[in-house]
Amino acid sequence: MRKLVYILLLLTVTNAVNAQFLKKLKSKVGSVVGTADTPPANTSPASSDGKFTNPAQFGTLIKVYTKGEISTAMGGEGGGNFGLHFLSFKVVNNQFVAQIADVLGVYDYQNGKLQKTAQKPPLNVSFNDAYNGSEMDFQSKDFSNHDMEAAMLKKGPHVQSGRQPGKIDQEFTFNGKPFARFMSAMVSHNNDSSVVVAMGMSYGKGVSYVMTSSTGQTITLPHMVTSSPLVSPDGKMSAVINTTADGSIAYLMDGRKVPLADYGGYAWIRNSGAIFFPSAKGSTAIMKNNKLAQVIQYPLELKHLFIGANDDAFCWPGDHCLCFSDNTRFENADFPVKVTINGKDVVYFTAVNVITGELYLCHHDL
């Protein structure tokens, strides 16, 4: 199971709101209502016929915009918009808790109800900087291209190395404990910095190329690889990808060699050890190892891609909608976030009914 750290995270207010998340409301009158936040059954019909899924089957009605609210919001520049998004979110006792903002205000959501606060809504939000539990949030982090002499320090856990007089190799330590010796190496860590992996050149009875984890795993590579290691979110799986004129191969710490067809130079590793990457033939194809895993309608950034724990369910933004691999499609769905509830990966998102003005908070299992 993917290890997620759930914290109340206020987003930095920068850049313009992504146009894909701006939805116009065209209708009418209502009042604020709330119902219990009980998980709905996934009974929505498939939408391969082009129809959208009814959000009421997957969500809780949390607000109906009044005629006055719609008039106020639509009176802004360019005709006005509702840009709905989560300012913060967390899981408390297996319940989703969040702050939701639109152009009119900021609302607390808890126990199935929405309560307006005195906070003023931010005018601009950078969705690409926001934590949302997407695949991009859990990619490996590259410490440094080369660590030859100086110590590498960071906030919290750190990797340290330094040239020792009279010795060709240098000692790498993590949290004060030596874990490898290299002449030079590239170092990556997982999202919460609990595990680091180094890949580089060592000298014993001769030059060798090695990948080593701070968890104690080591594998000898057939030759030098010039890319940084990949580390899974839980730190138990790691790999390095080598690309030549003959193609690309992922060398996993457990000894497996996985050919990567159509590898475009960018990938990440899952807790399962599967390597995912956008195809070099076009980012609308998401590859898993050497096979096509999911085709999407439009090029997307990994910031907006979600994959279930079993690597067989997907969620991504479509044309004015949010799409799932079970063919459910939610019109005017905004700013999805992924959490774990009752041991399941769940995507939460808001959806506005542009005919009735109803606002739903929806959730869909992955």
Short mmCIF file of N, CA, C and O in Angstrom, two decimals, residues 118-177:
data_model
loop_
_atom_site.label_atom_id
_atom_site.label_comp_id
_atom_site.label_asym_id
_atom_site.label_seq_id
_atom_site.Cartn_x
_atom_site.Cartn_y
_atom_site.Cartn_z
N ALA A 118 -14.89 33.02 7.29
CA ALA A 118 -14.65 34.44 7.07
C ALA A 118 -13.45 34.70 6.17
O ALA A 118 -13.16 35.86 5.85
N GLN A 119 -12.77 33.66 5.74
CA GLN A 119 -11.59 33.83 4.89
C GLN A 119 -11.98 34.33 3.50
O GLN A 119 -13.06 34.01 2.98
N LYS A 120 -11.08 35.10 2.93
CA LYS A 120 -11.27 35.56 1.56
C LYS A 120 -10.63 34.55 0.61
O LYS A 120 -9.52 34.06 0.86
N PRO A 121 -11.27 34.23 -0.48
CA PRO A 121 -10.70 33.24 -1.40
C PRO A 121 -9.51 33.81 -2.15
O PRO A 121 -9.48 34.99 -2.50
N PRO A 122 -8.50 32.98 -2.42
CA PRO A 122 -7.39 33.43 -3.26
C PRO A 122 -7.85 33.60 -4.69
O PRO A 122 -8.69 32.85 -5.18
N LEU A 123 -7.31 34.59 -5.35
CA LEU A 123 -7.70 34.85 -6.73
C LEU A 123 -6.95 33.96 -7.71
O LEU A 123 -7.46 33.64 -8.78
N ASN A 124 -5.74 33.59 -7.34
CA ASN A 124 -4.90 32.79 -8.23
C ASN A 124 -4.31 31.63 -7.45
O ASN A 124 -3.80 31.81 -6.35
N VAL A 125 -4.35 30.46 -8.01
CA VAL A 125 -3.80 29.26 -7.38
C VAL A 125 -2.97 28.51 -8.40
O VAL A 125 -3.42 28.30 -9.53
N SER A 126 -1.75 28.10 -8.01
CA SER A 126 -0.93 27.29 -8.89
C SER A 126 -1.21 25.82 -8.61
O SER A 126 -0.75 25.25 -7.63
N PHE A 127 -1.98 25.19 -9.48
CA PHE A 127 -2.31 23.78 -9.28
C PHE A 127 -1.08 22.89 -9.41
O PHE A 127 -0.99 21.84 -8.78
N ASN A 128 -0.12 23.29 -10.23
CA ASN A 128 1.07 22.47 -10.41
C ASN A 128 1.96 22.47 -9.17
O ASN A 128 2.80 21.57 -9.01
N ASP A 129 1.81 23.46 -8.30
CA ASP A 129 2.58 23.49 -7.06
C ASP A 129 1.85 22.82 -5.91
O ASP A 129 2.43 22.60 -4.85
N ALA A 130 0.60 22.51 -6.09
CA ALA A 130 -0.23 22.01 -5.00
C ALA A 130 0.00 20.52 -4.77
O ALA A 130 0.13 19.74 -5.70
N TYR A 131 0.04 20.13 -3.51
CA TYR A 131 0.06 18.71 -3.17
C TYR A 131 -1.33 18.16 -3.38
O TYR A 131 -2.31 18.69 -2.86
N ASN A 132 -1.45 17.08 -4.16
CA ASN A 132 -2.76 16.48 -4.35
C ASN A 132 -2.72 14.95 -4.37
O ASN A 132 -3.69 14.31 -4.71
N GLY A 133 -1.57 14.38 -3.97
CA GLY A 133 -1.46 12.93 -3.92
C GLY A 133 -1.35 12.28 -5.28
O GLY A 133 -1.56 11.08 -5.41
N SER A 134 -1.00 13.06 -6.32
CA SER A 134 -0.89 12.51 -7.67
C SER A 134 0.44 11.79 -7.84
O SER A 134 1.29 11.78 -6.95
N GLU A 135 0.62 11.17 -9.01
CA GLU A 135 1.85 10.43 -9.26
C GLU A 135 3.08 11.32 -9.18
O GLU A 135 4.14 10.89 -8.73
N MET A 136 2.94 12.56 -9.59
CA MET A 136 4.09 13.46 -9.55
C MET A 136 4.56 13.72 -8.11
O MET A 136 5.76 13.87 -7.86
N ASP A 137 3.64 13.72 -7.16
CA ASP A 137 4.02 13.99 -5.78
C ASP A 137 4.87 12.87 -5.17
O ASP A 137 5.54 13.08 -4.16
N PHE A 138 4.84 11.69 -5.77
CA PHE A 138 5.54 10.55 -5.19
C PHE A 138 6.70 10.06 -6.04
O PHE A 138 7.19 8.95 -5.84
N GLN A 139 7.16 10.87 -6.94
CA GLN A 139 8.32 10.50 -7.74
C GLN A 139 9.61 10.63 -6.93
O GLN A 139 9.67 11.35 -5.94
N SER A 140 10.63 9.92 -7.39
CA SER A 140 11.93 10.02 -6.76
C SER A 140 12.47 11.44 -6.87
O SER A 140 12.20 12.15 -7.84
N LYS A 141 13.25 11.83 -5.90
CA LYS A 141 13.87 13.15 -5.89
C LYS A 141 15.38 12.99 -6.08
O LYS A 141 16.02 12.19 -5.39
N ASP A 142 15.94 13.74 -7.00
CA ASP A 142 17.35 13.66 -7.31
C ASP A 142 18.12 14.59 -6.38
O ASP A 142 17.89 15.81 -6.37
N PHE A 143 19.06 14.02 -5.59
CA PHE A 143 19.87 14.85 -4.69
C PHE A 143 20.89 15.68 -5.45
O PHE A 143 21.02 16.87 -5.27
N SER A 144 21.64 15.00 -6.31
CA SER A 144 22.76 15.69 -6.97
C SER A 144 23.22 14.86 -8.15
O SER A 144 23.13 13.63 -8.14
N ASN A 145 23.72 15.49 -9.18
CA ASN A 145 24.26 14.75 -10.31
C ASN A 145 25.56 14.04 -9.95
O ASN A 145 25.78 12.90 -10.32
N HIS A 146 26.42 14.69 -9.24
CA HIS A 146 27.68 14.08 -8.84
C HIS A 146 28.05 14.55 -7.45
O HIS A 146 27.92 15.72 -7.11
N ASP A 147 28.48 13.60 -6.63
CA ASP A 147 28.90 13.93 -5.27
C ASP A 147 30.35 13.49 -5.12
O ASP A 147 30.64 12.35 -4.80
N MET A 148 31.26 14.41 -5.38
CA MET A 148 32.68 14.05 -5.39
C MET A 148 33.38 14.43 -4.10
O MET A 148 34.16 13.65 -3.57
N GLU A 149 33.15 15.61 -3.58
CA GLU A 149 33.93 16.06 -2.43
C GLU A 149 33.07 16.65 -1.33
O GLU A 149 33.26 16.31 -0.17
N ALA A 150 32.16 17.53 -1.71
CA ALA A 150 31.44 18.27 -0.69
C ALA A 150 30.29 17.45 -0.11
O ALA A 150 29.75 16.55 -0.74
N ALA A 151 29.93 17.74 1.11
CA ALA A 151 28.79 17.09 1.73
C ALA A 151 27.51 17.59 1.09
O ALA A 151 27.40 18.74 0.70
N MET A 152 26.54 16.70 0.97
CA MET A 152 25.23 17.09 0.47
C MET A 152 24.29 17.12 1.67
O MET A 152 24.08 16.10 2.34
N LEU A 153 23.73 18.27 1.94
CA LEU A 153 22.88 18.43 3.11
C LEU A 153 21.50 18.88 2.67
O LEU A 153 21.34 19.58 1.68
N LYS A 154 20.48 18.50 3.40
CA LYS A 154 19.12 18.94 3.16
C LYS A 154 18.39 18.98 4.48
O LYS A 154 18.85 18.47 5.49
N LYS A 155 17.22 19.61 4.52
CA LYS A 155 16.42 19.69 5.73
C LYS A 155 15.98 18.29 6.12
O LYS A 155 15.46 17.54 5.31
N GLY A 156 16.18 17.93 7.38
CA GLY A 156 15.78 16.60 7.84
C GLY A 156 16.90 15.61 7.56
O GLY A 156 18.09 15.93 7.69
N PRO A 157 16.56 14.37 7.15
CA PRO A 157 17.59 13.36 6.87
C PRO A 157 18.55 13.85 5.79
O PRO A 157 18.16 14.56 4.89
N HIS A 158 19.82 13.44 5.89
CA HIS A 158 20.79 13.92 4.91
C HIS A 158 21.74 12.81 4.49
O HIS A 158 21.97 11.83 5.19
N VAL A 159 22.31 12.99 3.31
CA VAL A 159 23.38 12.14 2.79
C VAL A 159 24.66 12.95 2.85
O VAL A 159 24.66 14.13 2.52
N GLN A 160 25.74 12.31 3.27
CA GLN A 160 27.00 13.02 3.40
C GLN A 160 28.11 12.19 2.79
O GLN A 160 28.14 10.97 2.92
N SER A 161 29.03 12.86 2.12
CA SER A 161 30.20 12.17 1.61
C SER A 161 31.33 13.18 1.50
O SER A 161 31.11 14.39 1.52
N GLY A 162 32.53 12.68 1.38
CA GLY A 162 33.68 13.56 1.25
C GLY A 162 34.91 12.77 0.90
O GLY A 162 35.07 11.62 1.35
N ARG A 163 35.80 13.35 0.10
CA ARG A 163 37.02 12.66 -0.29
C ARG A 163 37.90 12.42 0.93
O ARG A 163 38.13 13.32 1.74
N GLN A 164 38.38 11.17 1.09
CA GLN A 164 39.25 10.83 2.19
C GLN A 164 40.69 10.70 1.68
O GLN A 164 40.92 10.05 0.65
N PRO A 165 41.65 11.31 2.34
CA PRO A 165 43.04 11.28 1.86
C PRO A 165 43.55 9.85 1.69
O PRO A 165 43.35 8.99 2.55
N GLY A 166 44.15 9.59 0.53
CA GLY A 166 44.74 8.29 0.26
C GLY A 166 43.77 7.23 -0.19
O GLY A 166 44.18 6.09 -0.41
N LYS A 167 42.49 7.55 -0.31
CA LYS A 167 41.50 6.56 -0.72
C LYS A 167 40.79 7.03 -1.99
O LYS A 167 40.40 8.19 -2.11
N ILE A 168 40.63 6.10 -2.92
CA ILE A 168 39.99 6.45 -4.18
C ILE A 168 38.49 6.63 -3.97
O ILE A 168 37.88 7.60 -4.41
N ASP A 169 37.89 5.65 -3.28
CA ASP A 169 36.46 5.74 -3.02
C ASP A 169 36.17 6.68 -1.85
O ASP A 169 37.02 6.91 -0.98
N GLN A 170 34.98 7.18 -1.83
CA GLN A 170 34.51 8.01 -0.72
C GLN A 170 33.33 7.32 -0.05
O GLN A 170 32.58 6.59 -0.68
N GLU A 171 33.18 7.56 1.22
CA GLU A 171 32.13 6.91 1.99
C GLU A 171 30.85 7.74 1.98
O GLU A 171 30.90 8.95 2.21
N PHE A 172 29.74 7.08 1.69
CA PHE A 172 28.44 7.74 1.72
C PHE A 172 27.72 7.31 3.00
O PHE A 172 27.65 6.11 3.30
N THR A 173 27.20 8.27 3.72
CA THR A 173 26.45 7.97 4.93
C THR A 173 25.04 8.54 4.81
O THR A 173 24.81 9.52 4.11
N PHE A 174 24.11 7.89 5.49
CA PHE A 174 22.72 8.37 5.53
C PHE A 174 22.27 8.32 6.98
O PHE A 174 22.32 7.27 7.62
N ASN A 175 21.87 9.49 7.50
CA ASN A 175 21.52 9.62 8.92
C ASN A 175 22.66 9.12 9.81
O ASN A 175 22.44 8.47 10.83
N GLY A 176 23.87 9.41 9.40
CA GLY A 176 25.04 9.07 10.20
C GLY A 176 25.55 7.66 10.04
O GLY A 176 26.56 7.29 10.64
N LYS A 177 24.90 6.82 9.21
CA LYS A 177 25.28 5.42 9.05
C LYS A 177 25.83 5.19 7.65
O LYS A 177 25.14 5.44 6.67
#
